[in-house]
């Protein structure tokens, strides 16, 4: 009996040891957050100052409706209230502990999915090794929790379309983008079941938020005022324009460093137009797709989030957490078409940690170092998005039917005369 229980755990022992080692290193970096190369305290400050402030408002049944920094769906409130589940810890300690727990859930889910017949353990290894590339940032943002919901939604699809829809809805109520996990569900009953359960769950949970809290949809007004963040694709273009004499400036607005000056509204409008174009090409893929494999929903989710990321007016460094999680899900399947895309996402994550927090001052001042770093990071993401869509499109096309070679008639035996 003991041997039966220990054998399945043996292949995961190196993965568990690596997870413990890397997460201990991330915790160590978090405790030394005040170091200049680690952000001078800016990374952790978002939890103990901003999140904890919102926690006080949410615990009294009100969303921060008049706070321009509140730009999240109502489900985010549940995540920010969750540290109350660990009353023996400070808010910061409880938040980090729960983030690590969500990280562990993702790792375990990927490892179990990769251990199934015909699957691959590469997804669990990518997540375990890739997340520390973002240094201690993942521990001080709630994007790991959101990614966990998206990962569970995709991995549940093969066993329960209902669970897939429920997890996608819960994730969308926290940060919208997990709804894209449903883009690649196979036509027919799987799509109807997953989408209906997602819509039903979202409606019920949103109704509960409306009953228990005031102003649950106040985030919609704050999102419309966002400008062009310096780390976005449009921000990279404006950063390079500074070296050509463009007179714009960088200011802190809506919780991010954004450009202000001539042509900024035009750049923001172009970003919105590109986002609409991304939606159209994804819809076209959905209509034209003719062939599904177990990896198609995974590949479609990664492609969709990549396209919406690179066309966004804001590309915060924590967005790479989402992409690493979805790339890891893709690699659990041996049929995925996204392996080179996953490699580009890992490379972009490594560069992103140099951008923020290590050399963020260079990016803010639009020095050549900062501008070229953004060209490199966003260039990797744009390349990944384009390659992802091309490979997704090709993988969903029907296989060409090869014409059979014309069969040559067999020679018939000639009867010989008797006695010949």
CSV table of C-alpha atoms in Angstrom, one decimal:
chain,number,residue,atom,x,y,z
A,1,UNK,CA,0.0,0.0,0.0
A,2,UNK,CA,2.8,2.4,0.8
A,3,UNK,CA,4.6,1.7,-2.4
A,4,UNK,CA,1.4,2.3,-4.4
A,5,UNK,CA,1.1,5.7,-2.9
A,6,UNK,CA,4.7,6.7,-3.3
A,7,UNK,CA,5.2,5.7,-6.9
A,8,UNK,CA,3.0,8.4,-8.5
A,9,UNK,CA,4.7,11.1,-6.4
A,10,UNK,CA,8.3,10.0,-7.4
A,11,UNK,CA,8.3,11.7,-10.8
A,12,UNK,CA,7.1,15.0,-9.2
A,13,UNK,CA,9.8,15.1,-6.5
A,14,UNK,CA,12.3,17.1,-8.6
A,15,UNK,CA,9.6,19.5,-9.6
A,16,UNK,CA,8.5,20.0,-6.0
A,17,UNK,CA,12.1,20.6,-4.9
A,18,UNK,CA,12.6,23.1,-7.6
A,19,UNK,CA,9.3,24.8,-6.8
A,20,UNK,CA,10.3,25.1,-3.1
A,21,UNK,CA,13.7,26.5,-4.0
A,22,UNK,CA,12.6,29.1,-6.5
A,23,UNK,CA,9.7,30.3,-4.3
A,24,UNK,CA,12.0,30.6,-1.4
A,25,UNK,CA,14.3,32.8,-3.6
A,26,UNK,CA,11.3,34.9,-4.6
A,27,UNK,CA,10.3,35.4,-1.0
A,28,UNK,CA,13.9,36.4,-0.2
A,29,UNK,CA,13.8,39.0,-3.0
A,30,UNK,CA,10.5,40.3,-1.6
A,31,UNK,CA,12.0,40.8,1.9
A,32,UNK,CA,14.8,42.8,0.2
A,33,UNK,CA,12.4,44.8,-1.9
A,34,UNK,CA,13.9,48.2,-0.8
A,35,UNK,CA,17.1,47.5,-2.8
A,36,UNK,CA,17.6,49.9,-5.8
A,37,UNK,CA,17.6,47.1,-8.4
A,38,UNK,CA,14.4,45.6,-6.9
A,39,UNK,CA,12.3,48.6,-7.2
A,40,UNK,CA,13.1,50.6,-4.0
A,41,UNK,CA,10.0,49.2,-2.3
A,42,UNK,CA,7.6,50.0,-5.1
A,43,UNK,CA,6.7,46.3,-5.9
A,44,UNK,CA,5.5,45.4,-2.4
A,45,UNK,CA,4.0,48.8,-1.7
A,46,UNK,CA,1.0,48.0,-3.9
A,47,UNK,CA,-0.1,45.3,-1.4
A,48,UNK,CA,0.5,47.0,2.0
A,49,UNK,CA,-0.6,50.4,0.9
A,50,UNK,CA,-3.1,50.2,-2.0
A,51,UNK,CA,-4.6,46.7,-1.6
A,52,UNK,CA,-4.9,47.1,2.2
A,53,UNK,CA,-6.6,50.5,1.8
A,54,UNK,CA,-9.2,48.9,-0.6
A,55,UNK,CA,-9.6,46.1,1.9
A,56,UNK,CA,-10.8,48.6,4.5
A,57,UNK,CA,-13.4,49.9,2.1
A,58,UNK,CA,-14.5,46.5,0.8
A,59,UNK,CA,-14.9,45.1,4.3
A,60,UNK,CA,-17.6,47.8,4.9
A,61,UNK,CA,-19.5,46.7,1.8
A,62,UNK,CA,-18.4,49.4,-0.6
A,63,UNK,CA,-16.3,49.4,-3.7
A,64,UNK,CA,-13.9,52.3,-4.1
A,65,UNK,CA,-16.1,54.0,-6.7
A,66,UNK,CA,-14.4,57.4,-6.6
A,67,UNK,CA,-10.9,56.1,-6.7
A,68,UNK,CA,-9.3,56.5,-10.1
A,69,UNK,CA,-7.0,53.6,-9.3
A,70,UNK,CA,-9.9,51.1,-9.0
A,71,UNK,CA,-10.2,49.6,-12.5
A,72,UNK,CA,-11.1,46.0,-11.8
A,73,UNK,CA,-14.3,44.0,-12.0
A,74,UNK,CA,-16.1,43.2,-8.7
A,75,UNK,CA,-14.6,39.8,-8.4
A,76,UNK,CA,-11.3,41.5,-7.6
A,77,UNK,CA,-12.9,42.6,-4.3
A,78,UNK,CA,-13.2,39.0,-3.2
A,79,UNK,CA,-9.5,38.4,-3.8
A,80,UNK,CA,-8.5,41.5,-1.9
A,81,UNK,CA,-10.7,40.4,1.0
A,82,UNK,CA,-9.3,36.9,1.0
A,83,UNK,CA,-6.4,37.7,3.5
A,84,UNK,CA,-9.1,37.8,6.2
A,85,UNK,CA,-9.1,34.0,5.9
A,86,UNK,CA,-5.7,34.0,7.7
A,87,UNK,CA,-6.4,36.1,10.8
A,88,UNK,CA,-3.1,35.3,12.5
A,89,UNK,CA,-1.1,37.1,9.9
A,90,UNK,CA,-0.8,40.7,8.8
A,91,UNK,CA,-2.6,41.7,5.6
A,92,UNK,CA,0.7,41.6,3.6
A,93,UNK,CA,1.8,38.2,5.0
A,94,UNK,CA,-1.7,36.7,4.4
A,95,UNK,CA,-1.8,38.1,0.9
A,96,UNK,CA,1.6,36.6,0.0
A,97,UNK,CA,0.7,33.3,1.6
A,98,UNK,CA,-2.5,33.0,-0.4
A,99,UNK,CA,-0.6,34.0,-3.6
A,100,UNK,CA,1.9,31.1,-3.0
A,101,UNK,CA,-1.1,28.8,-2.4
A,102,UNK,CA,-2.6,29.7,-5.8
A,103,UNK,CA,0.9,29.2,-7.3
A,104,UNK,CA,1.0,25.8,-5.8
A,105,UNK,CA,-2.4,24.9,-7.1
A,106,UNK,CA,-1.4,25.9,-10.6
A,107,UNK,CA,1.8,23.8,-10.4
A,108,UNK,CA,-0.1,20.8,-9.1
A,109,UNK,CA,-2.8,21.1,-11.7
A,110,UNK,CA,-0.3,21.3,-14.5
A,111,UNK,CA,1.7,18.4,-13.1
A,112,UNK,CA,-1.4,16.2,-12.8
A,113,UNK,CA,-2.5,17.1,-16.3
A,114,UNK,CA,1.0,16.4,-17.7
A,115,UNK,CA,1.0,12.9,-16.1
A,116,UNK,CA,-2.0,11.7,-18.0
A,117,UNK,CA,-1.5,9.3,-20.9
A,118,UNK,CA,-0.5,11.1,-24.0
A,119,UNK,CA,0.2,14.4,-22.1
A,120,UNK,CA,3.5,16.1,-21.3
A,121,UNK,CA,5.1,17.4,-18.0
A,122,UNK,CA,6.7,20.3,-19.8
A,123,UNK,CA,3.9,22.7,-18.8
A,124,UNK,CA,4.5,22.2,-15.1
A,125,UNK,CA,8.2,22.8,-15.6
A,126,UNK,CA,7.7,25.9,-17.7
A,127,UNK,CA,5.5,27.5,-15.0
A,128,UNK,CA,7.8,26.5,-12.1
A,129,UNK,CA,10.9,27.8,-13.9
A,130,UNK,CA,9.3,30.7,-15.8
A,131,UNK,CA,7.5,32.5,-12.9
A,132,UNK,CA,10.7,33.3,-11.0
A,133,UNK,CA,12.0,35.2,-14.1
A,134,UNK,CA,9.6,38.0,-13.0
A,135,UNK,CA,11.5,38.1,-9.6
A,136,UNK,CA,9.3,38.9,-6.6
A,137,UNK,CA,6.6,40.8,-8.6
A,138,UNK,CA,4.2,37.8,-8.8
A,139,UNK,CA,4.0,37.6,-5.0
A,140,UNK,CA,2.9,41.2,-4.7
A,141,UNK,CA,0.1,41.2,-7.3
A,142,UNK,CA,-3.1,39.2,-7.5
A,143,UNK,CA,-2.6,38.0,-11.1
A,144,UNK,CA,-1.4,34.6,-9.9
A,145,UNK,CA,-4.9,34.0,-8.4
A,146,UNK,CA,-6.5,35.1,-11.7
A,147,UNK,CA,-4.2,32.9,-13.7
A,148,UNK,CA,-5.1,29.9,-11.5
A,149,UNK,CA,-8.8,30.3,-12.4
A,150,UNK,CA,-7.9,30.4,-16.1
A,151,UNK,CA,-5.6,27.4,-15.9
A,152,UNK,CA,-8.2,25.3,-14.0
A,153,UNK,CA,-10.8,26.3,-16.5
A,154,UNK,CA,-8.8,25.1,-19.5
A,155,UNK,CA,-7.6,21.9,-17.8
A,156,UNK,CA,-11.1,21.0,-16.6
A,157,UNK,CA,-12.5,21.2,-20.2
A,158,UNK,CA,-11.7,17.6,-21.1
A,159,UNK,CA,-13.5,16.2,-18.1
A,160,UNK,CA,-16.3,18.7,-17.4
A,161,UNK,CA,-17.4,21.6,-19.6
A,162,UNK,CA,-19.5,22.8,-16.7
A,163,UNK,CA,-16.5,23.2,-14.5
A,164,UNK,CA,-14.7,24.9,-17.4
A,165,UNK,CA,-17.4,27.5,-17.7
A,166,UNK,CA,-17.6,28.1,-14.0
A,167,UNK,CA,-13.9,28.7,-13.5
A,168,UNK,CA,-13.8,30.9,-16.6
A,169,UNK,CA,-16.7,33.0,-15.3
A,170,UNK,CA,-15.1,33.4,-11.9
A,171,UNK,CA,-11.8,34.5,-13.5
A,172,UNK,CA,-13.6,37.0,-15.8
A,173,UNK,CA,-15.3,38.5,-12.7
A,174,UNK,CA,-11.8,39.1,-11.2
A,175,UNK,CA,-9.9,40.4,-14.3
A,176,UNK,CA,-12.0,39.9,-17.5
A,177,UNK,CA,-9.4,38.1,-19.6
A,178,UNK,CA,-10.0,34.5,-18.4
A,179,UNK,CA,-13.3,34.6,-20.4
A,180,UNK,CA,-11.0,34.1,-23.4
A,181,UNK,CA,-10.4,30.5,-22.1
A,182,UNK,CA,-13.7,29.6,-23.7
A,183,UNK,CA,-12.8,30.9,-27.2
A,184,UNK,CA,-11.4,27.5,-28.4
A,185,UNK,CA,-14.1,25.2,-27.1
A,186,UNK,CA,-15.2,22.7,-29.8
A,187,UNK,CA,-18.4,23.6,-31.6
A,188,UNK,CA,-21.6,22.0,-30.6
A,189,UNK,CA,-22.4,20.6,-27.2
A,190,UNK,CA,-19.0,21.5,-25.5
A,191,UNK,CA,-19.4,25.2,-26.5
A,192,UNK,CA,-23.1,25.3,-25.5
A,193,UNK,CA,-22.4,23.7,-22.1
A,194,UNK,CA,-19.3,25.7,-21.2
A,195,UNK,CA,-20.7,29.1,-22.4
A,196,UNK,CA,-24.1,28.6,-20.7
A,197,UNK,CA,-22.5,27.6,-17.4
A,198,UNK,CA,-20.1,30.5,-17.7
A,199,UNK,CA,-23.0,33.0,-18.4
A,200,UNK,CA,-25.1,31.5,-15.6
A,201,UNK,CA,-22.3,31.6,-13.0
A,202,UNK,CA,-21.3,35.1,-14.0
A,203,UNK,CA,-24.9,36.4,-13.7
A,204,UNK,CA,-25.5,34.8,-10.3
A,205,UNK,CA,-22.2,35.9,-8.8
A,206,UNK,CA,-22.6,39.4,-10.2
A,207,UNK,CA,-26.0,39.6,-8.6
A,208,UNK,CA,-24.6,38.6,-5.2
A,209,UNK,CA,-22.0,41.3,-5.5
A,210,UNK,CA,-24.8,43.8,-6.3
A,211,UNK,CA,-26.7,42.7,-3.2
A,212,UNK,CA,-23.7,42.8,-0.8
A,213,UNK,CA,-21.7,45.8,-2.1
A,214,UNK,CA,-22.5,49.2,-3.5
A,215,UNK,CA,-21.2,50.4,-6.9
A,216,UNK,CA,-19.9,46.9,-8.2
A,217,UNK,CA,-19.6,48.3,-11.8
A,218,UNK,CA,-17.8,51.5,-10.9
A,219,UNK,CA,-14.6,50.2,-12.5
A,220,UNK,CA,-16.1,50.8,-16.0
A,221,UNK,CA,-15.9,54.6,-15.7
A,222,UNK,CA,-12.2,54.4,-14.6
A,223,UNK,CA,-11.1,52.2,-17.5
A,224,UNK,CA,-12.4,54.7,-20.1
A,225,UNK,CA,-10.0,57.4,-18.9
A,226,UNK,CA,-6.8,55.4,-19.4
A,227,UNK,CA,-4.1,56.8,-21.6
A,228,UNK,CA,-1.0,55.3,-23.2
A,229,UNK,CA,1.2,53.6,-20.6
A,230,UNK,CA,4.9,53.8,-21.2
A,231,UNK,CA,5.3,49.9,-21.5
A,232,UNK,CA,2.6,49.5,-24.1
A,233,UNK,CA,3.3,49.1,-27.8
A,234,UNK,CA,2.1,52.7,-28.4
A,235,UNK,CA,4.2,53.8,-25.5
A,236,UNK,CA,7.3,52.3,-27.1
A,237,UNK,CA,6.6,54.2,-30.3
A,238,UNK,CA,6.2,57.5,-28.3
A,239,UNK,CA,9.4,56.7,-26.4
A,240,UNK,CA,11.3,56.5,-29.6
A,241,UNK,CA,9.6,59.6,-30.8
A,242,UNK,CA,11.1,61.5,-27.9
A,243,UNK,CA,14.5,60.9,-29.4
A,244,UNK,CA,13.3,62.4,-32.6
A,245,UNK,CA,12.1,65.6,-30.9
A,246,UNK,CA,8.5,64.8,-29.9
A,247,UNK,CA,7.7,67.1,-27.0
A,248,UNK,CA,5.6,64.8,-24.9
A,249,UNK,CA,6.1,63.9,-21.2
A,250,UNK,CA,5.6,61.1,-18.8
A,251,UNK,CA,3.2,61.5,-15.9
A,252,UNK,CA,1.7,59.3,-13.2
A,253,UNK,CA,-2.0,58.8,-14.0
A,254,UNK,CA,-4.5,56.1,-13.2
A,255,UNK,CA,-2.0,54.1,-11.3
A,256,UNK,CA,0.6,53.9,-14.1
A,257,UNK,CA,3.2,56.0,-15.9
A,258,UNK,CA,1.5,57.4,-19.0
A,259,UNK,CA,2.5,59.7,-21.8
A,260,UNK,CA,0.9,63.1,-22.3
A,261,UNK,CA,1.3,65.5,-25.2
A,262,UNK,CA,0.5,65.8,-28.9
A,263,UNK,CA,-0.7,62.8,-30.8
A,264,UNK,CA,-1.2,60.7,-27.6
A,265,UNK,CA,-5.0,60.5,-28.1
A,266,UNK,CA,-4.3,59.3,-31.7
A,267,UNK,CA,-2.0,56.6,-30.4
A,268,UNK,CA,-4.6,55.5,-27.9
A,269,UNK,CA,-7.3,55.4,-30.6
A,270,UNK,CA,-5.0,53.3,-32.8
A,271,UNK,CA,-4.5,50.9,-29.9
A,272,UNK,CA,-8.3,50.5,-29.5
A,273,UNK,CA,-8.6,50.0,-33.3
A,274,UNK,CA,-6.0,47.3,-33.2
A,275,UNK,CA,-7.8,45.6,-30.3
A,276,UNK,CA,-11.0,45.6,-32.4
A,277,UNK,CA,-9.1,44.1,-35.3
A,278,UNK,CA,-7.7,41.4,-33.0
A,279,UNK,CA,-11.2,40.5,-32.0
A,280,UNK,CA,-12.3,40.3,-35.6
A,281,UNK,CA,-9.5,38.0,-36.6
A,282,UNK,CA,-10.1,35.7,-33.7
A,283,UNK,CA,-13.8,35.6,-34.6
A,284,UNK,CA,-12.8,34.8,-38.2
A,285,UNK,CA,-10.7,32.0,-36.9
A,286,UNK,CA,-13.5,30.7,-34.8
A,287,UNK,CA,-15.9,30.7,-37.9
A,288,UNK,CA,-13.3,29.1,-40.3
A,289,UNK,CA,-11.8,26.5,-37.9
A,290,UNK,CA,-12.6,23.0,-39.1
A,291,UNK,CA,-10.3,20.8,-37.0
A,292,UNK,CA,-10.1,20.5,-33.2
A,293,UNK,CA,-7.6,18.6,-31.1
A,294,UNK,CA,-7.3,18.5,-27.3
A,295,UNK,CA,-4.8,21.4,-27.6
A,296,UNK,CA,-7.0,23.7,-29.6
A,297,UNK,CA,-8.7,25.4,-26.7
A,298,UNK,CA,-5.3,25.9,-25.0
A,299,UNK,CA,-3.7,27.3,-28.1
A,300,UNK,CA,-6.7,29.6,-28.8
A,301,UNK,CA,-6.6,31.0,-25.3
A,302,UNK,CA,-2.9,31.8,-25.4
A,303,UNK,CA,-3.3,33.4,-28.9
A,304,UNK,CA,-6.2,35.5,-27.8
A,305,UNK,CA,-4.6,36.8,-24.7
A,306,UNK,CA,-1.4,37.6,-26.6
A,307,UNK,CA,-3.3,39.6,-29.2
A,308,UNK,CA,-5.3,41.6,-26.7
A,309,UNK,CA,-2.1,42.2,-24.7
A,310,UNK,CA,0.0,43.6,-27.5
A,311,UNK,CA,-2.8,45.8,-28.7
A,312,UNK,CA,-3.7,47.2,-25.3
A,313,UNK,CA,-3.0,50.7,-24.2
A,314,UNK,CA,-1.4,49.2,-21.0
A,315,UNK,CA,1.0,46.3,-20.8
A,316,UNK,CA,1.8,46.0,-17.2
A,317,UNK,CA,4.7,43.6,-16.2
A,318,UNK,CA,2.2,41.3,-14.4
A,319,UNK,CA,0.5,40.6,-17.7
A,320,UNK,CA,3.4,38.2,-18.3
A,321,UNK,CA,2.1,36.0,-15.4
A,322,UNK,CA,-1.0,35.4,-17.5
A,323,UNK,CA,1.0,34.5,-20.6
A,324,UNK,CA,3.3,32.1,-18.7
A,325,UNK,CA,0.3,30.3,-17.2
A,326,UNK,CA,-1.4,29.9,-20.6
A,327,UNK,CA,1.8,28.8,-22.3
A,328,UNK,CA,2.3,26.2,-19.6
A,329,UNK,CA,-1.2,24.8,-20.2
A,330,UNK,CA,-0.4,24.6,-23.9
A,331,UNK,CA,2.7,22.5,-23.2
A,332,UNK,CA,0.8,19.9,-21.2
A,333,UNK,CA,-0.5,18.7,-24.6
A,334,UNK,CA,1.8,16.9,-27.1
A,335,UNK,CA,-0.5,18.2,-29.9
A,336,UNK,CA,0.0,22.0,-29.2
A,337,UNK,CA,1.2,24.2,-32.0
A,338,UNK,CA,2.5,26.9,-29.6
A,339,UNK,CA,5.9,25.5,-28.4
A,340,UNK,CA,8.0,28.3,-30.1
A,341,UNK,CA,5.5,30.8,-28.9
A,342,UNK,CA,6.0,29.6,-25.3
A,343,UNK,CA,9.7,30.1,-25.7
A,344,UNK,CA,9.2,33.7,-26.9
A,345,UNK,CA,6.9,34.3,-23.9
A,346,UNK,CA,9.6,33.0,-21.5
A,347,UNK,CA,12.2,35.3,-23.2
A,348,UNK,CA,9.8,38.3,-22.9
A,349,UNK,CA,9.3,37.5,-19.2
A,350,UNK,CA,13.1,37.6,-18.6
A,351,UNK,CA,13.4,40.9,-20.4
A,352,UNK,CA,10.3,42.3,-18.5
A,353,UNK,CA,12.0,41.8,-15.1
A,354,UNK,CA,14.9,44.0,-16.4
A,355,UNK,CA,12.4,46.6,-17.5
A,356,UNK,CA,10.6,46.5,-14.2
A,357,UNK,CA,11.7,46.9,-11.5
A,358,UNK,CA,15.4,46.8,-12.3
A,359,UNK,CA,15.8,49.6,-14.9
A,360,UNK,CA,12.4,51.2,-14.7
A,361,UNK,CA,13.9,54.6,-14.2
A,362,UNK,CA,15.5,54.4,-17.6
A,363,UNK,CA,12.1,53.5,-19.2
A,364,UNK,CA,10.4,56.4,-17.4
A,365,UNK,CA,13.1,58.9,-18.6
A,366,UNK,CA,12.9,57.5,-22.1
A,367,UNK,CA,16.7,57.0,-22.3
A,368,UNK,CA,18.1,55.0,-25.2
A,369,UNK,CA,18.6,52.1,-22.8
A,370,UNK,CA,15.0,52.2,-21.6
A,371,UNK,CA,13.6,52.7,-25.2
A,372,UNK,CA,15.6,49.8,-26.6
A,373,UNK,CA,14.6,47.5,-23.7
A,374,UNK,CA,11.0,48.2,-24.5
A,375,UNK,CA,11.6,47.6,-28.2
A,376,UNK,CA,13.1,44.2,-27.3
A,377,UNK,CA,10.4,43.2,-24.8
A,378,UNK,CA,7.5,44.3,-26.9
A,379,UNK,CA,9.1,43.0,-30.1
A,380,UNK,CA,9.2,39.5,-28.5
A,381,UNK,CA,5.5,39.8,-27.6
A,382,UNK,CA,4.5,41.0,-31.0
A,383,UNK,CA,6.4,38.2,-32.7
A,384,UNK,CA,4.9,35.7,-30.3
A,385,UNK,CA,1.3,37.0,-31.0
A,386,UNK,CA,1.8,36.9,-34.8
A,387,UNK,CA,3.4,33.5,-34.7
A,388,UNK,CA,0.7,32.2,-32.3
A,389,UNK,CA,-2.1,33.2,-34.6
A,390,UNK,CA,-0.4,31.8,-37.7
A,391,UNK,CA,0.1,28.4,-36.0
A,392,UNK,CA,-3.3,28.4,-34.5
A,393,UNK,CA,-4.9,29.1,-38.0
A,394,UNK,CA,-2.9,26.4,-39.7
A,395,UNK,CA,-3.6,23.8,-36.9
A,396,UNK,CA,-7.4,24.3,-37.3
A,397,UNK,CA,-7.4,23.9,-41.1
A,398,UNK,CA,-8.6,20.5,-42.5
A,399,UNK,CA,-5.9,18.2,-43.6
A,400,UNK,CA,-5.4,18.1,-47.3
A,401,UNK,CA,-6.9,15.1,-49.0
A,402,UNK,CA,-4.3,13.4,-51.1
A,403,UNK,CA,-5.6,11.9,-54.3
A,404,UNK,CA,-5.1,8.2,-54.5
A,405,UNK,CA,-2.8,7.0,-57.3
A,406,UNK,CA,-4.6,5.4,-60.1
A,407,UNK,CA,-4.7,1.6,-59.6
A,408,UNK,CA,-3.1,-0.4,-62.4
A,409,UNK,CA,-5.2,-3.4,-63.4
A,410,UNK,CA,-3.7,-6.7,-62.5
A,411,UNK,CA,-2.8,-8.9,-65.5
A,412,UNK,CA,-5.2,-11.7,-65.9
A,413,UNK,CA,-3.9,-15.2,-66.2
A,414,UNK,CA,-4.2,-16.7,-69.7
A,415,UNK,CA,-5.6,-20.2,-69.8
A,416,UNK,CA,-3.3,-22.6,-71.5
A,417,UNK,CA,-4.6,-25.4,-73.7
A,418,UNK,CA,-4.8,-28.8,-72.1
A,419,UNK,CA,-1.8,-30.8,-72.7
A,420,UNK,CA,0.3,-27.8,-73.9
